[in-house]
JSON list of C-alpha atoms in Angstrom, two decimals:
[
{"chain": "A", "resi": 1, "resn": "MET", "atom": "CA", "xyz": [-25.07, -130.22, -207.56]},
{"chain": "A", "resi": 2, "resn": "ARG", "atom": "CA", "xyz": [-26.40, -133.36, -209.22]},
{"chain": "A", "resi": 3, "resn": "LYS", "atom": "CA", "xyz": [-29.86, -133.44, -210.68]},
{"chain": "A", "resi": 4, "resn": "ARG", "atom": "CA", "xyz": [-31.93, -136.36, -209.35]},
{"chain": "A", "resi": 5, "resn": "THR", "atom": "CA", "xyz": [-33.87, -138.45, -211.84]},
{"chain": "A", "resi": 6, "resn": "LEU", "atom": "CA", "xyz": [-36.43, -141.11, -211.16]},
{"chain": "A", "resi": 7, "resn": "PRO", "atom": "CA", "xyz": [-35.42, -144.64, -211.99]},
{"chain": "A", "resi": 8, "resn": "ALA", "atom": "CA", "xyz": [-36.83, -145.80, -215.33]},
{"chain": "A", "resi": 9, "resn": "ILE", "atom": "CA", "xyz": [-38.63, -148.75, -213.70]},
{"chain": "A", "resi": 10, "resn": "PHE", "atom": "CA", "xyz": [-40.63, -146.39, -211.44]},
{"chain": "A", "resi": 11, "resn": "VAL", "atom": "CA", "xyz": [-41.71, -144.26, -214.41]},
{"chain": "A", "resi": 12, "resn": "LEU", "atom": "CA", "xyz": [-42.73, -147.41, -216.28]},
{"chain": "A", "resi": 13, "resn": "LEU", "atom": "CA", "xyz": [-44.81, -148.68, -213.33]},
{"chain": "A", "resi": 14, "resn": "VAL", "atom": "CA", "xyz": [-46.64, -145.37, -213.01]},
{"chain": "A", "resi": 15, "resn": "ALA", "atom": "CA", "xyz": [-47.41, -145.36, -216.74]},
{"chain": "A", "resi": 16, "resn": "CYS", "atom": "CA", "xyz": [-48.68, -148.95, -216.65]},
{"chain": "A", "resi": 17, "resn": "SER", "atom": "CA", "xyz": [-50.89, -148.38, -213.63]},
{"chain": "A", "resi": 18, "resn": "SER", "atom": "CA", "xyz": [-52.58, -145.38, -215.27]},
{"chain": "A", "resi": 19, "resn": "VAL", "atom": "CA", "xyz": [-53.25, -147.46, -218.39]},
{"chain": "A", "resi": 20, "resn": "ALA", "atom": "CA", "xyz": [-54.81, -150.22, -216.26]},
{"chain": "A", "resi": 21, "resn": "TYR", "atom": "CA", "xyz": [-57.34, -147.78, -214.79]},
{"chain": "A", "resi": 22, "resn": "SER", "atom": "CA", "xyz": [-58.47, -146.54, -218.21]},
{"chain": "A", "resi": 23, "resn": "GLN", "atom": "CA", "xyz": [-59.37, -149.99, -219.56]},
{"chain": "A", "resi": 24, "resn": "SER", "atom": "CA", "xyz": [-62.96, -151.00, -220.21]},
{"chain": "A", "resi": 25, "resn": "LEU", "atom": "CA", "xyz": [-64.35, -154.50, -219.89]},
{"chain": "A", "resi": 26, "resn": "ILE", "atom": "CA", "xyz": [-66.63, -156.11, -222.47]},
{"chain": "A", "resi": 27, "resn": "GLU", "atom": "CA", "xyz": [-68.16, -159.46, -221.52]},
{"chain": "A", "resi": 28, "resn": "GLU", "atom": "CA", "xyz": [-69.94, -161.73, -223.97]},
{"chain": "A", "resi": 29, "resn": "PHE", "atom": "CA", "xyz": [-71.37, -165.24, -223.92]},
{"chain": "A", "resi": 30, "resn": "SER", "atom": "CA", "xyz": [-72.77, -167.54, -226.60]},
{"chain": "A", "resi": 31, "resn": "PHE", "atom": "CA", "xyz": [-74.43, -170.90, -227.03]},
{"chain": "A", "resi": 32, "resn": "GLN", "atom": "CA", "xyz": [-76.00, -173.00, -229.78]},
{"chain": "A", "resi": 33, "resn": "ILE", "atom": "CA", "xyz": [-79.25, -174.87, -230.16]},
{"chain": "A", "resi": 34, "resn": "LYS", "atom": "CA", "xyz": [-78.62, -177.60, -232.71]},
{"chain": "A", "resi": 35, "resn": "ASP", "atom": "CA", "xyz": [-81.16, -179.52, -234.79]},
{"chain": "A", "resi": 36, "resn": "PHE", "atom": "CA", "xyz": [-84.26, -177.94, -233.31]},
{"chain": "A", "resi": 37, "resn": "ARG", "atom": "CA", "xyz": [-87.39, -179.12, -235.14]},
{"chain": "A", "resi": 38, "resn": "MET", "atom": "CA", "xyz": [-90.10, -176.54, -235.79]},
{"chain": "A", "resi": 39, "resn": "ASP", "atom": "CA", "xyz": [-93.38, -176.83, -237.66]},
{"chain": "A", "resi": 40, "resn": "HIS", "atom": "CA", "xyz": [-93.50, -173.64, -239.68]},
{"chain": "A", "resi": 41, "resn": "GLN", "atom": "CA", "xyz": [-94.46, -172.55, -243.20]},
{"chain": "A", "resi": 42, "resn": "THR", "atom": "CA", "xyz": [-96.43, -175.76, -243.88]},
{"chain": "A", "resi": 43, "resn": "GLN", "atom": "CA", "xyz": [-93.61, -178.17, -243.00]},
{"chain": "A", "resi": 44, "resn": "THR", "atom": "CA", "xyz": [-91.25, -179.38, -240.31]},
{"chain": "A", "resi": 45, "resn": "ASN", "atom": "CA", "xyz": [-87.97, -177.45, -240.45]},
{"chain": "A", "resi": 46, "resn": "ASN", "atom": "CA", "xyz": [-84.60, -178.21, -238.93]},
{"chain": "A", "resi": 47, "resn": "LEU", "atom": "CA", "xyz": [-83.07, -175.16, -237.27]},
{"chain": "A", "resi": 48, "resn": "ASN", "atom": "CA", "xyz": [-79.62, -174.43, -235.94]},
{"chain": "A", "resi": 49, "resn": "ILE", "atom": "CA", "xyz": [-79.53, -171.34, -233.78]},
{"chain": "A", "resi": 50, "resn": "SER", "atom": "CA", "xyz": [-76.56, -169.50, -232.35]},
{"chain": "A", "resi": 51, "resn": "ILE", "atom": "CA", "xyz": [-77.27, -166.96, -229.62]},
{"chain": "A", "resi": 52, "resn": "SER", "atom": "CA", "xyz": [-74.62, -164.52, -228.44]},
{"chain": "A", "resi": 53, "resn": "TYR", "atom": "CA", "xyz": [-75.01, -161.65, -226.05]},
{"chain": "A", "resi": 54, "resn": "ARG", "atom": "CA", "xyz": [-73.10, -158.87, -224.39]},
{"chain": "A", "resi": 55, "resn": "TYR", "atom": "CA", "xyz": [-73.54, -158.23, -220.70]},
{"chain": "A", "resi": 56, "resn": "ALA", "atom": "CA", "xyz": [-74.35, -154.82, -219.29]},
{"chain": "A", "resi": 57, "resn": "THR", "atom": "CA", "xyz": [-71.40, -152.80, -218.02]},
{"chain": "A", "resi": 58, "resn": "ASN", "atom": "CA", "xyz": [-70.61, -153.52, -214.37]},
{"chain": "A", "resi": 59, "resn": "ILE", "atom": "CA", "xyz": [-73.14, -156.36, -214.19]},
{"chain": "A", "resi": 60, "resn": "GLN", "atom": "CA", "xyz": [-73.57, -157.76, -210.69]},
{"chain": "A", "resi": 61, "resn": "LYS", "atom": "CA", "xyz": [-73.10, -161.48, -210.01]},
{"chain": "A", "resi": 62, "resn": "ALA", "atom": "CA", "xyz": [-76.82, -161.93, -209.26]},
{"chain": "A", "resi": 63, "resn": "ASP", "atom": "CA", "xyz": [-77.74, -160.46, -212.68]},
{"chain": "A", "resi": 64, "resn": "TYR", "atom": "CA", "xyz": [-75.89, -163.03, -214.80]},
{"chain": "A", "resi": 65, "resn": "PRO", "atom": "CA", "xyz": [-78.56, -165.22, -216.39]},
{"chain": "A", "resi": 66, "resn": "ASP", "atom": "CA", "xyz": [-78.03, -168.95, -216.70]},
{"chain": "A", "resi": 67, "resn": "PHE", "atom": "CA", "xyz": [-77.79, -169.52, -220.46]},
{"chain": "A", "resi": 68, "resn": "ARG", "atom": "CA", "xyz": [-80.09, -172.55, -220.09]},
{"chain": "A", "resi": 69, "resn": "TRP", "atom": "CA", "xyz": [-82.93, -170.16, -219.19]},
{"chain": "A", "resi": 70, "resn": "LEU", "atom": "CA", "xyz": [-82.37, -168.27, -222.46]},
{"chain": "A", "resi": 71, "resn": "ALA", "atom": "CA", "xyz": [-82.20, -171.52, -224.45]},
{"chain": "A", "resi": 72, "resn": "LYS", "atom": "CA", "xyz": [-85.45, -172.70, -222.88]},
{"chain": "A", "resi": 73, "resn": "ASP", "atom": "CA", "xyz": [-87.12, -169.35, -223.68]},
{"chain": "A", "resi": 74, "resn": "VAL", "atom": "CA", "xyz": [-86.08, -169.67, -227.34]},
{"chain": "A", "resi": 75, "resn": "GLU", "atom": "CA", "xyz": [-87.30, -173.27, -227.55]},
{"chain": "A", "resi": 76, "resn": "THR", "atom": "CA", "xyz": [-90.61, -172.37, -225.88]},
{"chain": "A", "resi": 77, "resn": "LEU", "atom": "CA", "xyz": [-91.16, -169.45, -228.27]},
{"chain": "A", "resi": 78, "resn": "LEU", "atom": "CA", "xyz": [-90.46, -171.60, -231.31]},
{"chain": "A", "resi": 79, "resn": "SER", "atom": "CA", "xyz": [-92.59, -174.52, -230.09]},
{"chain": "A", "resi": 80, "resn": "ASN", "atom": "CA", "xyz": [-95.57, -172.21, -229.53]},
{"chain": "A", "resi": 81, "resn": "TYR", "atom": "CA", "xyz": [-94.96, -169.71, -232.32]},
{"chain": "A", "resi": 82, "resn": "PRO", "atom": "CA", "xyz": [-98.34, -168.17, -233.17]},
{"chain": "A", "resi": 83, "resn": "ASN", "atom": "CA", "xyz": [-98.01, -167.15, -236.82]},
{"chain": "A", "resi": 84, "resn": "LYS", "atom": "CA", "xyz": [-96.96, -170.16, -238.90]},
{"chain": "A", "resi": 85, "resn": "ASP", "atom": "CA", "xyz": [-96.58, -168.01, -242.04]},
{"chain": "A", "resi": 86, "resn": "ASP", "atom": "CA", "xyz": [-94.06, -165.46, -240.70]},
{"chain": "A", "resi": 87, "resn": "TYR", "atom": "CA", "xyz": [-90.82, -165.09, -242.60]},
{"chain": "A", "resi": 88, "resn": "TRP", "atom": "CA", "xyz": [-87.77, -166.44, -240.78]},
{"chain": "A", "resi": 89, "resn": "GLU", "atom": "CA", "xyz": [-86.47, -162.89, -240.31]},
{"chain": "A", "resi": 90, "resn": "ILE", "atom": "CA", "xyz": [-89.62, -162.05, -238.31]},
{"chain": "A", "resi": 91, "resn": "VAL", "atom": "CA", "xyz": [-89.25, -165.18, -236.20]},
{"chain": "A", "resi": 92, "resn": "ASN", "atom": "CA", "xyz": [-85.65, -164.22, -235.50]},
{"chain": "A", "resi": 93, "resn": "LYS", "atom": "CA", "xyz": [-86.60, -160.67, -234.47]},
{"chain": "A", "resi": 94, "resn": "GLN", "atom": "CA", "xyz": [-89.03, -162.18, -231.96]},
{"chain": "A", "resi": 95, "resn": "ILE", "atom": "CA", "xyz": [-86.22, -164.29, -230.47]},
{"chain": "A", "resi": 96, "resn": "THR", "atom": "CA", "xyz": [-84.04, -161.24, -229.81]},
{"chain": "A", "resi": 97, "resn": "SER", "atom": "CA", "xyz": [-86.99, -159.24, -228.49]},
{"chain": "A", "resi": 98, "resn": "ILE", "atom": "CA", "xyz": [-88.02, -161.74, -225.81]},
{"chain": "A", "resi": 99, "resn": "LEU", "atom": "CA", "xyz": [-84.44, -162.26, -224.62]},
{"chain": "A", "resi": 100, "resn": "LEU", "atom": "CA", "xyz": [-83.59, -158.58, -224.34]},
{"chain": "A", "resi": 101, "resn": "ASN", "atom": "CA", "xyz": [-86.91, -157.78, -222.64]},
{"chain": "A", "resi": 102, "resn": "LYS", "atom": "CA", "xyz": [-86.64, -160.62, -220.13]},
{"chain": "A", "resi": 103, "resn": "TYR", "atom": "CA", "xyz": [-82.99, -160.32, -219.04]},
{"chain": "A", "resi": 104, "resn": "PRO", "atom": "CA", "xyz": [-81.92, -156.86, -217.79]},
{"chain": "A", "resi": 105, "resn": "GLY", "atom": "CA", "xyz": [-78.30, -157.96, -217.39]},
{"chain": "A", "resi": 106, "resn": "ILE", "atom": "CA", "xyz": [-77.98, -158.28, -221.16]},
{"chain": "A", "resi": 107, "resn": "LYS", "atom": "CA", "xyz": [-77.02, -155.17, -223.13]},
{"chain": "A", "resi": 108, "resn": "SER", "atom": "CA", "xyz": [-77.31, -156.63, -226.64]},
{"chain": "A", "resi": 109, "resn": "VAL", "atom": "CA", "xyz": [-78.21, -159.98, -228.18]},
{"chain": "A", "resi": 110, "resn": "THR", "atom": "CA", "xyz": [-77.54, -161.54, -231.59]},
{"chain": "A", "resi": 111, "resn": "SER", "atom": "CA", "xyz": [-79.42, -164.51, -232.99]},
{"chain": "A", "resi": 112, "resn": "ASP", "atom": "CA", "xyz": [-78.13, -166.43, -236.00]},
{"chain": "A", "resi": 113, "resn": "LEU", "atom": "CA", "xyz": [-80.94, -168.64, -237.28]},
{"chain": "A", "resi": 114, "resn": "LYS", "atom": "CA", "xyz": [-80.11, -171.23, -239.95]},
{"chain": "A", "resi": 115, "resn": "VAL", "atom": "CA", "xyz": [-82.86, -173.24, -241.66]},
{"chain": "A", "resi": 116, "resn": "ASP", "atom": "CA", "xyz": [-81.76, -176.43, -243.40]},
{"chain": "A", "resi": 117, "resn": "PRO", "atom": "CA", "xyz": [-83.00, -177.32, -246.90]},
{"chain": "A", "resi": 118, "resn": "SER", "atom": "CA", "xyz": [-86.31, -179.19, -247.03]},
{"chain": "A", "resi": 119, "resn": "SER", "atom": "CA", "xyz": [-88.39, -181.08, -249.54]},
{"chain": "A", "resi": 120, "resn": "LEU", "atom": "CA", "xyz": [-90.23, -177.88, -250.48]},
{"chain": "A", "resi": 121, "resn": "ILE", "atom": "CA", "xyz": [-87.29, -175.46, -250.38]},
{"chain": "A", "resi": 122, "resn": "PRO", "atom": "CA", "xyz": [-83.93, -176.99, -251.39]},
{"chain": "A", "resi": 123, "resn": "TYR", "atom": "CA", "xyz": [-81.86, -174.07, -250.08]},
{"chain": "A", "resi": 124, "resn": "THR", "atom": "CA", "xyz": [-80.24, -173.31, -246.77]},
{"chain": "A", "resi": 125, "resn": "ARG", "atom": "CA", "xyz": [-81.60, -170.04, -245.41]},
{"chain": "A", "resi": 126, "resn": "SER", "atom": "CA", "xyz": [-80.27, -167.88, -242.63]},
{"chain": "A", "resi": 127, "resn": "SER", "atom": "CA", "xyz": [-81.12, -164.74, -240.71]},
{"chain": "A", "resi": 128, "resn": "ARG", "atom": "CA", "xyz": [-78.96, -162.72, -238.36]},
{"chain": "A", "resi": 129, "resn": "VAL", "atom": "CA", "xyz": [-80.56, -160.20, -236.00]},
{"chain": "A", "resi": 130, "resn": "THR", "atom": "CA", "xyz": [-78.83, -158.03, -233.42]},
{"chain": "A", "resi": 131, "resn": "ARG", "atom": "CA", "xyz": [-80.89, -156.04, -230.94]},
{"chain": "A", "resi": 132, "resn": "GLU", "atom": "CA", "xyz": [-79.43, -153.55, -228.47]},
{"chain": "A", "resi": 133, "resn": "ARG", "atom": "CA", "xyz": [-80.90, -152.02, -225.38]},
{"chain": "A", "resi": 134, "resn": "ALA", "atom": "CA", "xyz": [-81.55, -148.30, -225.83]},
{"chain": "A", "resi": 135, "resn": "PRO", "atom": "CA", "xyz": [-79.18, -146.13, -223.79]},
{"chain": "A", "resi": 136, "resn": "ILE", "atom": "CA", "xyz": [-80.67, -144.57, -220.69]},
{"chain": "A", "resi": 137, "resn": "LYS", "atom": "CA", "xyz": [-81.22, -140.89, -221.26]},
{"chain": "A", "resi": 138, "resn": "SER", "atom": "CA", "xyz": [-80.10, -138.54, -218.56]},
{"chain": "A", "resi": 139, "resn": "ASN", "atom": "CA", "xyz": [-82.47, -135.88, -217.20]},
{"chain": "A", "resi": 140, "resn": "ARG", "atom": "CA", "xyz": [-79.55, -133.54, -216.67]},
{"chain": "A", "resi": 141, "resn": "LYS", "atom": "CA", "xyz": [-79.44, -130.49, -218.88]},
{"chain": "A", "resi": 142, "resn": "ARG", "atom": "CA", "xyz": [-76.35, -129.91, -220.95]},
{"chain": "A", "resi": 143, "resn": "MET", "atom": "CA", "xyz": [-74.63, -126.61, -220.65]}
]
């Protein structure tokens, strides 16, 4: 009596299909705001801002924000920034805060803020801030 074996191609297909089901998807998007002028710290500054964000897992089509909305929110914040003496790091934290609070489809956001040299400060300065949404805590008790 001969022992039957499965063809190697069938075994390979089964192995590949189980790997496909265990994959996770990470979606990110980014954009830049170049040469944005902001009156801050007693002078007009030239800013270059790079915003990148990660979408929430299993985001629905209706929850994807148009990046132009985020860009407009950043520009509006900077144009109307209330405390003209804040350090750039504080300004940058405010950028990430408004974006994460306003857009529920975003899981985390990073803002890279670069300030060009000026007549008062001859150095390029930069700040990088990443803010993540807190994980949702389950009410279920662990055993």
